[in-house]
PDB file of C-alpha atoms in Angstrom:
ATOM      1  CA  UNK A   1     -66.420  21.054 -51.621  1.00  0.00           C
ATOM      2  CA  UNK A   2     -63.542  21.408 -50.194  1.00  0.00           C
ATOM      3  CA  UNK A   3     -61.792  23.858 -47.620  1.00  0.00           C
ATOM      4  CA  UNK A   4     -60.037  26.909 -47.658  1.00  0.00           C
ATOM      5  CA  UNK A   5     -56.537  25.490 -47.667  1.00  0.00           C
ATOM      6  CA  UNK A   6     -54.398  26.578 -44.639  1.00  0.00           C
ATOM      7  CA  UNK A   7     -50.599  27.809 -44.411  1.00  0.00           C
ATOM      8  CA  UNK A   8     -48.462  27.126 -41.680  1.00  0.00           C
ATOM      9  CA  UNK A   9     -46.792  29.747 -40.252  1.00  0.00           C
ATOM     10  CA  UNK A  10     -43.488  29.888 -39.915  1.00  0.00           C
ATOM     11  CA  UNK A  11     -40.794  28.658 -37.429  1.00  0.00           C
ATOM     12  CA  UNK A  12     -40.493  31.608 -34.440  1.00  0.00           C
ATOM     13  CA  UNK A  13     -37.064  32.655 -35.594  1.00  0.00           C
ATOM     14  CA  UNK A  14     -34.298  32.775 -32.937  1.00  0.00           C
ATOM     15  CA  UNK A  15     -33.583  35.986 -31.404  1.00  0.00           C
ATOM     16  CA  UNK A  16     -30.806  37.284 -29.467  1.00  0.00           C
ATOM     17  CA  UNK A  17     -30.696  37.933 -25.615  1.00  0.00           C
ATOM     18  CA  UNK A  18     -31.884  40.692 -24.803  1.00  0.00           C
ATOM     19  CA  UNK A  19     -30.572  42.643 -21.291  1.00  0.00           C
ATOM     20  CA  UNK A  20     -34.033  41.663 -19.947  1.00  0.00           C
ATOM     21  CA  UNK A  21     -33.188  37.969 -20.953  1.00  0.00           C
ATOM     22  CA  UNK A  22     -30.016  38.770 -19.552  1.00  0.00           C
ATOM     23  CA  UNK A  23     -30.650  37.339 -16.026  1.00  0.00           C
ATOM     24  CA  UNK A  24     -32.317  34.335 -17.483  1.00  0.00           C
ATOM     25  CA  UNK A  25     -29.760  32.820 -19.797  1.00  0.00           C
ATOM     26  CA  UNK A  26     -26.830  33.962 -17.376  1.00  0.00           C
ATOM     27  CA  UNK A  27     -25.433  30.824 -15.297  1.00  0.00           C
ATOM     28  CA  UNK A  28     -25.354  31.932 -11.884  1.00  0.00           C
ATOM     29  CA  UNK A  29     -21.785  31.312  -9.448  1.00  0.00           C
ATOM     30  CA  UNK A  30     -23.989  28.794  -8.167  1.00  0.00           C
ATOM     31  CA  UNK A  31     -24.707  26.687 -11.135  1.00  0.00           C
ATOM     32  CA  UNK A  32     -22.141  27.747 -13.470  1.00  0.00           C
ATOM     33  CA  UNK A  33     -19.093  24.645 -14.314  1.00  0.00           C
ATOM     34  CA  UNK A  34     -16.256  25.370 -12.474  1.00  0.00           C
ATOM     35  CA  UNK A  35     -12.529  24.567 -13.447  1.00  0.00           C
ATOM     36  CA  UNK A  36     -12.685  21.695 -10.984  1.00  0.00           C
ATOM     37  CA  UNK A  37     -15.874  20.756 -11.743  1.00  0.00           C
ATOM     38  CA  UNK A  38     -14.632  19.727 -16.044  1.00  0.00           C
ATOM     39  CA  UNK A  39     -13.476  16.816 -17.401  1.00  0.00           C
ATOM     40  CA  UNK A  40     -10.395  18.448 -18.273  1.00  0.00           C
ATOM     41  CA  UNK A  41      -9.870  18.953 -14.711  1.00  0.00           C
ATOM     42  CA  UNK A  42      -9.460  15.611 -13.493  1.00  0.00           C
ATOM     43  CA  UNK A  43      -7.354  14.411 -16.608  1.00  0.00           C
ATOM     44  CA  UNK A  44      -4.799  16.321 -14.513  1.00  0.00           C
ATOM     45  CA  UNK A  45      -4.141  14.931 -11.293  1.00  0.00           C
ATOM     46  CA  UNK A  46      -3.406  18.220  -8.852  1.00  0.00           C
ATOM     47  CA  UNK A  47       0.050  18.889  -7.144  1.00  0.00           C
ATOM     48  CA  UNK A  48       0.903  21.062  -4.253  1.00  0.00           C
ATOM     49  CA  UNK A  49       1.773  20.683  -0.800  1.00  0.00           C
ATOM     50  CA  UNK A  50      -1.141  20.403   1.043  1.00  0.00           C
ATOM     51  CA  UNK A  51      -2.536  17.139   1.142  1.00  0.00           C
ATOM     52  CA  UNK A  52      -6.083  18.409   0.733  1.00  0.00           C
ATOM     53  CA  UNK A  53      -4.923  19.461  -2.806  1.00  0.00           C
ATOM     54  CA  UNK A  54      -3.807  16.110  -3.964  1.00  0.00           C
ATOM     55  CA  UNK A  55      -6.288  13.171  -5.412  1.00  0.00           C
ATOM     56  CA  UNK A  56      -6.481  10.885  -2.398  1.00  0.00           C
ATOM     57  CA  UNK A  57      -6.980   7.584  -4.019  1.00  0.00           C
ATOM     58  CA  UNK A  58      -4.382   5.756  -5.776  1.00  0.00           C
ATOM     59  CA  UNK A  59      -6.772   3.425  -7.785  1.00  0.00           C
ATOM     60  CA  UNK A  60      -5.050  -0.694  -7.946  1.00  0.00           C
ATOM     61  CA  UNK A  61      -1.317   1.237  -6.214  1.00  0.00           C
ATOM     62  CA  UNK A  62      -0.707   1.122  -2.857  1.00  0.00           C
ATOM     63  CA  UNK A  63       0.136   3.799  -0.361  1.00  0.00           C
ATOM     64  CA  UNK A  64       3.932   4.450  -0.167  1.00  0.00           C
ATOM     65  CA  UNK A  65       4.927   6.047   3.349  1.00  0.00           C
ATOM     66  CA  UNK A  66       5.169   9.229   1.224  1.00  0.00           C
ATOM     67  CA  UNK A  67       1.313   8.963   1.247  1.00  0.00           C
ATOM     68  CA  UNK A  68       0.734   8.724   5.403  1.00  0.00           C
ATOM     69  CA  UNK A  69      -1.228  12.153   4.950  1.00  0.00           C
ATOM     70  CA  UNK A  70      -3.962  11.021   2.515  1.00  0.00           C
ATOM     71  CA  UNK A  71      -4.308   7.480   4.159  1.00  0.00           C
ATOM     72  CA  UNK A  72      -6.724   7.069   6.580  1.00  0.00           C
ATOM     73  CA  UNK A  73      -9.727   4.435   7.967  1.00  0.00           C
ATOM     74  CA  UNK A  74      -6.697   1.921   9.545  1.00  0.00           C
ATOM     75  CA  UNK A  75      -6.186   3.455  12.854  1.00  0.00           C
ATOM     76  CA  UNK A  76      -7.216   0.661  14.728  1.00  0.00           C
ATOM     77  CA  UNK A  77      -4.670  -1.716  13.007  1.00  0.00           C
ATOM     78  CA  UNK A  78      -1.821   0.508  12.527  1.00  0.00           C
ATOM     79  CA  UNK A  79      -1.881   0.816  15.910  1.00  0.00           C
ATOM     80  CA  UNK A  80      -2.325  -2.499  16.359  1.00  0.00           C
ATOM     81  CA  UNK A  81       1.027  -2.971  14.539  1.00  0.00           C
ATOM     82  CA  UNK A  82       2.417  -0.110  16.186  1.00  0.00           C
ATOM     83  CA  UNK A  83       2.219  -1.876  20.002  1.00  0.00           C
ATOM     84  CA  UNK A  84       3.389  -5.188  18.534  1.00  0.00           C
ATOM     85  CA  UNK A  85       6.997  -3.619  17.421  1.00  0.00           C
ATOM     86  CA  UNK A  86       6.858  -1.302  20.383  1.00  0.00           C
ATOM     87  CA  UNK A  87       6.757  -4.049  22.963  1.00  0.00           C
ATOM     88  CA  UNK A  88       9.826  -5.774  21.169  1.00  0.00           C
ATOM     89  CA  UNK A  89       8.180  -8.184  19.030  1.00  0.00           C
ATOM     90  CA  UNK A  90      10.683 -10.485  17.338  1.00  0.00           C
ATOM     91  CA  UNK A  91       8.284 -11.324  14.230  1.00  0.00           C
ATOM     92  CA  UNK A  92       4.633 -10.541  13.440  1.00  0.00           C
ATOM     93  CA  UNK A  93       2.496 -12.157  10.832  1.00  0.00           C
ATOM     94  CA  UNK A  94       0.200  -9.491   9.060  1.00  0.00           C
ATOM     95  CA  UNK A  95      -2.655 -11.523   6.997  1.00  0.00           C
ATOM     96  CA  UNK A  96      -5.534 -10.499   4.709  1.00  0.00           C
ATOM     97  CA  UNK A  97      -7.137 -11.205   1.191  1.00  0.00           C
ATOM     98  CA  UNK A  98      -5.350 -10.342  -1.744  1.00  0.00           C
ATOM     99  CA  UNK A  99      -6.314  -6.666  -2.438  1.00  0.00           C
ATOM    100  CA  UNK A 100      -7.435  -5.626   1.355  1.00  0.00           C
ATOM    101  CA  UNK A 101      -4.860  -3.253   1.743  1.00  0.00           C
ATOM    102  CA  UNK A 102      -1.985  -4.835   3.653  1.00  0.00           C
ATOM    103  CA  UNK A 103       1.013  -2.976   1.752  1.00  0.00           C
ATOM    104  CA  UNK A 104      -0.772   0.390   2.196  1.00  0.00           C
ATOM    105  CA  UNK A 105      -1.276  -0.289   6.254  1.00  0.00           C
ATOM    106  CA  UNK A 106       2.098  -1.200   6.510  1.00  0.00           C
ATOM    107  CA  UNK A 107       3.546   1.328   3.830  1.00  0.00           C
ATOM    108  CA  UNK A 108       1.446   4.321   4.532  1.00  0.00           C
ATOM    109  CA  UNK A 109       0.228   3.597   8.452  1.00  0.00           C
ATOM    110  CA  UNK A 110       3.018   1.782  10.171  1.00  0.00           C
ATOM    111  CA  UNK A 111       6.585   2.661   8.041  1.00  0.00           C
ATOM    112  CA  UNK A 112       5.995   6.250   9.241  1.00  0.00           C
ATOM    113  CA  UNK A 113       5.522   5.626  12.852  1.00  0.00           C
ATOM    114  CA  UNK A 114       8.840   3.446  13.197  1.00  0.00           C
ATOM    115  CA  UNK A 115      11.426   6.153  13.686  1.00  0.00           C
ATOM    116  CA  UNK A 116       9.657   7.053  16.717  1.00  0.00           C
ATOM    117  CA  UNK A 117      10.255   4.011  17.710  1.00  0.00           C
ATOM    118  CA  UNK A 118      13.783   4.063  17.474  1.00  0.00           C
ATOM    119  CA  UNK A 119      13.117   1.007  14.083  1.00  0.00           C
ATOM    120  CA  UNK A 120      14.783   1.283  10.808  1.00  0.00           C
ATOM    121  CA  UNK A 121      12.460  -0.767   8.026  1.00  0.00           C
ATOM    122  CA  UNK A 122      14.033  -2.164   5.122  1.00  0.00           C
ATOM    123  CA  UNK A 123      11.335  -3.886   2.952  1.00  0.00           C
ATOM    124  CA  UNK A 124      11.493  -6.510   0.636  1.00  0.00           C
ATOM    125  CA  UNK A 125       8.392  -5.454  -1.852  1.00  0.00           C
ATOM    126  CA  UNK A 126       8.461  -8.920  -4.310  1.00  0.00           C
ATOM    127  CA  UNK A 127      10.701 -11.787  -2.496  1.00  0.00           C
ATOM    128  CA  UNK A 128      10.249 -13.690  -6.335  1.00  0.00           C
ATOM    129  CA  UNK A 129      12.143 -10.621  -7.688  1.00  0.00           C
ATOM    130  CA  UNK A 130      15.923 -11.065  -6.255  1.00  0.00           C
ATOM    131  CA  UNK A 131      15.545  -9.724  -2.716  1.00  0.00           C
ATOM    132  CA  UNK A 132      18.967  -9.242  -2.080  1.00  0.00           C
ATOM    133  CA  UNK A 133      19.000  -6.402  -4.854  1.00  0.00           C
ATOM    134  CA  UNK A 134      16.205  -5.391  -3.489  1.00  0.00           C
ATOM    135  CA  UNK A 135      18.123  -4.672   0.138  1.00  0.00           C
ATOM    136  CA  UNK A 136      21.063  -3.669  -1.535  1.00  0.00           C
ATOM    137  CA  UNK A 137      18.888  -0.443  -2.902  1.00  0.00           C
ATOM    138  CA  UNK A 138      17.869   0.728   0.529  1.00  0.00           C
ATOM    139  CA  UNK A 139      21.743   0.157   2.005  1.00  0.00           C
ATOM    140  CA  UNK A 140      21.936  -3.308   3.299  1.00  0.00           C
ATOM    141  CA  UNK A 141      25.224  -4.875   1.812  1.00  0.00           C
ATOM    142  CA  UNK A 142      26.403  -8.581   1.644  1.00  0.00           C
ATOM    143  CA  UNK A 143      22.693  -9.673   2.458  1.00  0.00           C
ATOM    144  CA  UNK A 144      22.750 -12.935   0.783  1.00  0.00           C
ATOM    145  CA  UNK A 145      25.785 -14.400   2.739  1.00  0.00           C
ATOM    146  CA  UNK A 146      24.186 -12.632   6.821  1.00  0.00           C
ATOM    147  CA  UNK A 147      20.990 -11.002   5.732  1.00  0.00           C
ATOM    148  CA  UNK A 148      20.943 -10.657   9.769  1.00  0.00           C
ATOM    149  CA  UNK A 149      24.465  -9.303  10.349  1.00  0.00           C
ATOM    150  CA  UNK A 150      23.363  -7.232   7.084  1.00  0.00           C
ATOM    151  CA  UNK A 151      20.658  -6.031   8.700  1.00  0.00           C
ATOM    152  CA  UNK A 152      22.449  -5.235  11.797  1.00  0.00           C
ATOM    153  CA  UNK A 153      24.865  -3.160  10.022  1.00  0.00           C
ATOM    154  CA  UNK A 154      22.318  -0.926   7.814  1.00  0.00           C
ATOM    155  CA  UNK A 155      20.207  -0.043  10.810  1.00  0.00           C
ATOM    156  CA  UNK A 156      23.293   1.806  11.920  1.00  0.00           C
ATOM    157  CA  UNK A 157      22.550   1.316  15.801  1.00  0.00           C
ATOM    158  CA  UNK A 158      18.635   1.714  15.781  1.00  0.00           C
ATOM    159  CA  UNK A 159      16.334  -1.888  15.810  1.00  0.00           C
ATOM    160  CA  UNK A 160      16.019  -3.285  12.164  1.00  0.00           C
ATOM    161  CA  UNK A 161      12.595  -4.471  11.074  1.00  0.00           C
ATOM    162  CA  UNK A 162      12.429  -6.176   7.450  1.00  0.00           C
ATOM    163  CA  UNK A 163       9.438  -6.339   5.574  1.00  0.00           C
ATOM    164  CA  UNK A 164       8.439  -9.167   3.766  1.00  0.00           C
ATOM    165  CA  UNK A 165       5.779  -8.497   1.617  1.00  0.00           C
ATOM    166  CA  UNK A 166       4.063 -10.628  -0.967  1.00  0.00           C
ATOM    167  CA  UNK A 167       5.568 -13.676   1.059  1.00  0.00           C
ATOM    168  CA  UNK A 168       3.364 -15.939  -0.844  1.00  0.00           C
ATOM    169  CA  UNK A 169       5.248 -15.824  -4.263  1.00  0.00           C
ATOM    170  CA  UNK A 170       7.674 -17.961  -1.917  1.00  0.00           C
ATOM    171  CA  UNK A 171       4.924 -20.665  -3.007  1.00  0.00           C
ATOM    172  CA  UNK A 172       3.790 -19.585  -6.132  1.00  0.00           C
ATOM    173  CA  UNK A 173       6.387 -17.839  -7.693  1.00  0.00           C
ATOM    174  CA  UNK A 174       8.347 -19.677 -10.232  1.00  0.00           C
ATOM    175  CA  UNK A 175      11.797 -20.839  -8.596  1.00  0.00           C
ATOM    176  CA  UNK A 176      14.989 -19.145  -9.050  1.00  0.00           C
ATOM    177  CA  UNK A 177      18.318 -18.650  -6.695  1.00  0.00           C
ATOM    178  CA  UNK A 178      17.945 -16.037  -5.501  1.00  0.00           C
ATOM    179  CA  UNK A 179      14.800 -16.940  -3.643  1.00  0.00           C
ATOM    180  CA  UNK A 180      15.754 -20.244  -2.635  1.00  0.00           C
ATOM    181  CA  UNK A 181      18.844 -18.303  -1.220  1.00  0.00           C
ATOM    182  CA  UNK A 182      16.235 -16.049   1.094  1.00  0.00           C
ATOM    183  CA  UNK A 183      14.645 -19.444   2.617  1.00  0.00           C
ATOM    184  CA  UNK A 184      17.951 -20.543   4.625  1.00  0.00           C
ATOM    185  CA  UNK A 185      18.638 -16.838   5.303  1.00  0.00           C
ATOM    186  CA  UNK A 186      14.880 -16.239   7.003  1.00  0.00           C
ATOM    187  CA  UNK A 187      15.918 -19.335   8.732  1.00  0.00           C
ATOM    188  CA  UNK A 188      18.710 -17.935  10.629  1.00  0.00           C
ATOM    189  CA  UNK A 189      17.256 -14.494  10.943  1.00  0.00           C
ATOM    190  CA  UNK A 190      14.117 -16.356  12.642  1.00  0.00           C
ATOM    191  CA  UNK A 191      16.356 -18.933  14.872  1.00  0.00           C
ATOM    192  CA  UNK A 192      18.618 -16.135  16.197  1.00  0.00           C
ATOM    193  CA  UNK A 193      15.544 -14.031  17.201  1.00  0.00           C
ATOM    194  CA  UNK A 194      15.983 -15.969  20.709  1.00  0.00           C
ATOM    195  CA  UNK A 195      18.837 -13.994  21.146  1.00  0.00           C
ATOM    196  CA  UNK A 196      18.705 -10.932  18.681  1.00  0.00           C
ATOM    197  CA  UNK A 197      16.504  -8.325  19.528  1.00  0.00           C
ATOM    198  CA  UNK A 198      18.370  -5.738  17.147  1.00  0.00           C
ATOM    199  CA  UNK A 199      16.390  -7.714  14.024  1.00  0.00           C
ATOM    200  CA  UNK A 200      12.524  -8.409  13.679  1.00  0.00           C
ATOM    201  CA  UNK A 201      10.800  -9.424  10.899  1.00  0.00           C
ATOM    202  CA  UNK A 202       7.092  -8.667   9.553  1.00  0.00           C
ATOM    203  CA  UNK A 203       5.788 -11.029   7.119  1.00  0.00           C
ATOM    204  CA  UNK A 204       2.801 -10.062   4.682  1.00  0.00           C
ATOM    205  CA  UNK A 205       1.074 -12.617   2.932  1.00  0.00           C
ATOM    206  CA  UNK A 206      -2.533 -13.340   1.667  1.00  0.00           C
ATOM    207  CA  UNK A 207      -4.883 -15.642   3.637  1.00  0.00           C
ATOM    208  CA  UNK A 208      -5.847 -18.237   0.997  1.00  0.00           C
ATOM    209  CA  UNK A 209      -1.919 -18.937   0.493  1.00  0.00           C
ATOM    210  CA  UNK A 210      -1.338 -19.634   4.194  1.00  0.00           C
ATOM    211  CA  UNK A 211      -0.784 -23.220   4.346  1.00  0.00           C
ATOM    212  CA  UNK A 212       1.138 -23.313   0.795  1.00  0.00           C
ATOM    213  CA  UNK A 213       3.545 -20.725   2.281  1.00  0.00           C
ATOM    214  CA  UNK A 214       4.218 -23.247   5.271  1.00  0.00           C
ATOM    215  CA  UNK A 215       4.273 -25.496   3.174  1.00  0.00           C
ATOM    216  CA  UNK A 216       7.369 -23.760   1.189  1.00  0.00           C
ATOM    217  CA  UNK A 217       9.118 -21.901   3.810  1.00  0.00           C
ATOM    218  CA  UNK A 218       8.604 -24.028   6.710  1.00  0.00           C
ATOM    219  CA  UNK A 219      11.098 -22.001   8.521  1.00  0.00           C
ATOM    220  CA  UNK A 220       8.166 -19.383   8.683  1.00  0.00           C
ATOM    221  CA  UNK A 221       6.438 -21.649  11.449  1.00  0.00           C
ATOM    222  CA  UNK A 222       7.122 -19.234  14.153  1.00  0.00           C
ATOM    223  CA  UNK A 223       5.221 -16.067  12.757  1.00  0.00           C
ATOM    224  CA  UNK A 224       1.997 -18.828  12.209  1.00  0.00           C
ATOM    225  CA  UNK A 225       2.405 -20.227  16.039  1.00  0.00           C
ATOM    226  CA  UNK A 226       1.942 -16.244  16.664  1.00  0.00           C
ATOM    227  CA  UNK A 227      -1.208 -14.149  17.370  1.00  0.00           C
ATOM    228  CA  UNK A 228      -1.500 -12.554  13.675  1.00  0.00           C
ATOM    229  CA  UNK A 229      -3.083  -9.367  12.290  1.00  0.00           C
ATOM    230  CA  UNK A 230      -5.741  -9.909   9.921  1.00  0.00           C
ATOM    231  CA  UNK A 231      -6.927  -7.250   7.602  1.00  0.00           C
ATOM    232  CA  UNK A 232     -10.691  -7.330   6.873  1.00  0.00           C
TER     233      UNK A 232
END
């Protein structure tokens, strides 16, 4: 015999909130999304003046002296830097591995510090990608035939200081005229450094390519005989 046979009851049915409920359902301030706290937020990056309002973190690009508000953690070596073209240094060699930051020390920590110094930079980002061109864009004329005298010239009276970054791709890079052009000019920059204190030259170049940039530029010698600065 069997049982009496059972109905289920039905699903509660939903029900709206009722001012009771009110305070339940209700994000408070403190747990309610803000406008900085949504997605849509950061597909934005934020502007403004005030360098607390701008993303501080530039992902793979480097810090551009425009940056030297937002960069921080290199103290130590941009000072570092800082004493070495202070006291008159003719050439410094700035070393690291590809990736620890070397462009953004020198870009965002020590470019910004130079006119204080009475130092004009003029940089040379890629030496692979026609340098001279590269020098003629920041006011430095007829580099290819005196890149010193050049230099000289641009720096209007204050100390010149150029900026070779990337220096390996004077090993690696595939070869072209314009580079081989730079070799012979570094050359005479670096030999009339005994007697030129109006030009100085900072080299940047990864650690692993050390020896094949000797190899290359031989002229470089100098910079390696040199106490360097190495970037952890």
């Amino acid at each position: 015999m069997t049982g009496p046979i059972m109905q289920k009851s039905p699903p509660p049915t939903s029900r709206s909130a009722t001012p009771a409920d009110a305070h339940v359902l209700a994000p408070t301030a403190a747990t309610a999304p803000s406008d900085a706290d949504s997605d849509a937020a950061h597909d934005t990056p934020p502007t403004g003046d005030d360098p607390a309002s701008v993303a501080p973190y530039r992902g793979l690009r480097p810090y551009a002296a425009a940056d030297s508000a937002l960069f921080f953690g290199r103290r130590r070596l941009t000072a570092r830097l800082a004493d070495r073209v202070r006291a008159g240094a003719r050439h410094l060699l700035l070393t690291g591995a590809c990736g620890s930051g070397k462009t953004s020390l020198v870009q965002a920590g020590l470019v910004p510090l130079l006119s204080s110094l009475g130092v004009r930079p003029f940089a040379v980002a890629h030496p692979s990608l026609d340098p001279f061109s590269q020098l003629a864009g920041q006011g430095v004329s007829h580099a290819a035939e005196d890149l010193a005298g050049a230099l000289r010239a641009a720096a209007a009276g204050q100390r010149a200081l150029l900026i070779l970054d990337h220096a390996e791709e004077l090993a690696t890079a595939p070869h072209s005229l314009a580079r081989s052009n730079l070799l012979p000019q570094l050359s005479r920059v670096i030999e009339g450094q005994g007697t030129d204190a109006e030009v100085a030259l900072l080299v940047l170049a990864r650690s692993d390519e050390q020896a094949a940039l000797l190899s290359a530029a031989p002229a470089l010698l100098p910079l390696f005989e040199q106490p360097s600065v190495y970037v952890p």
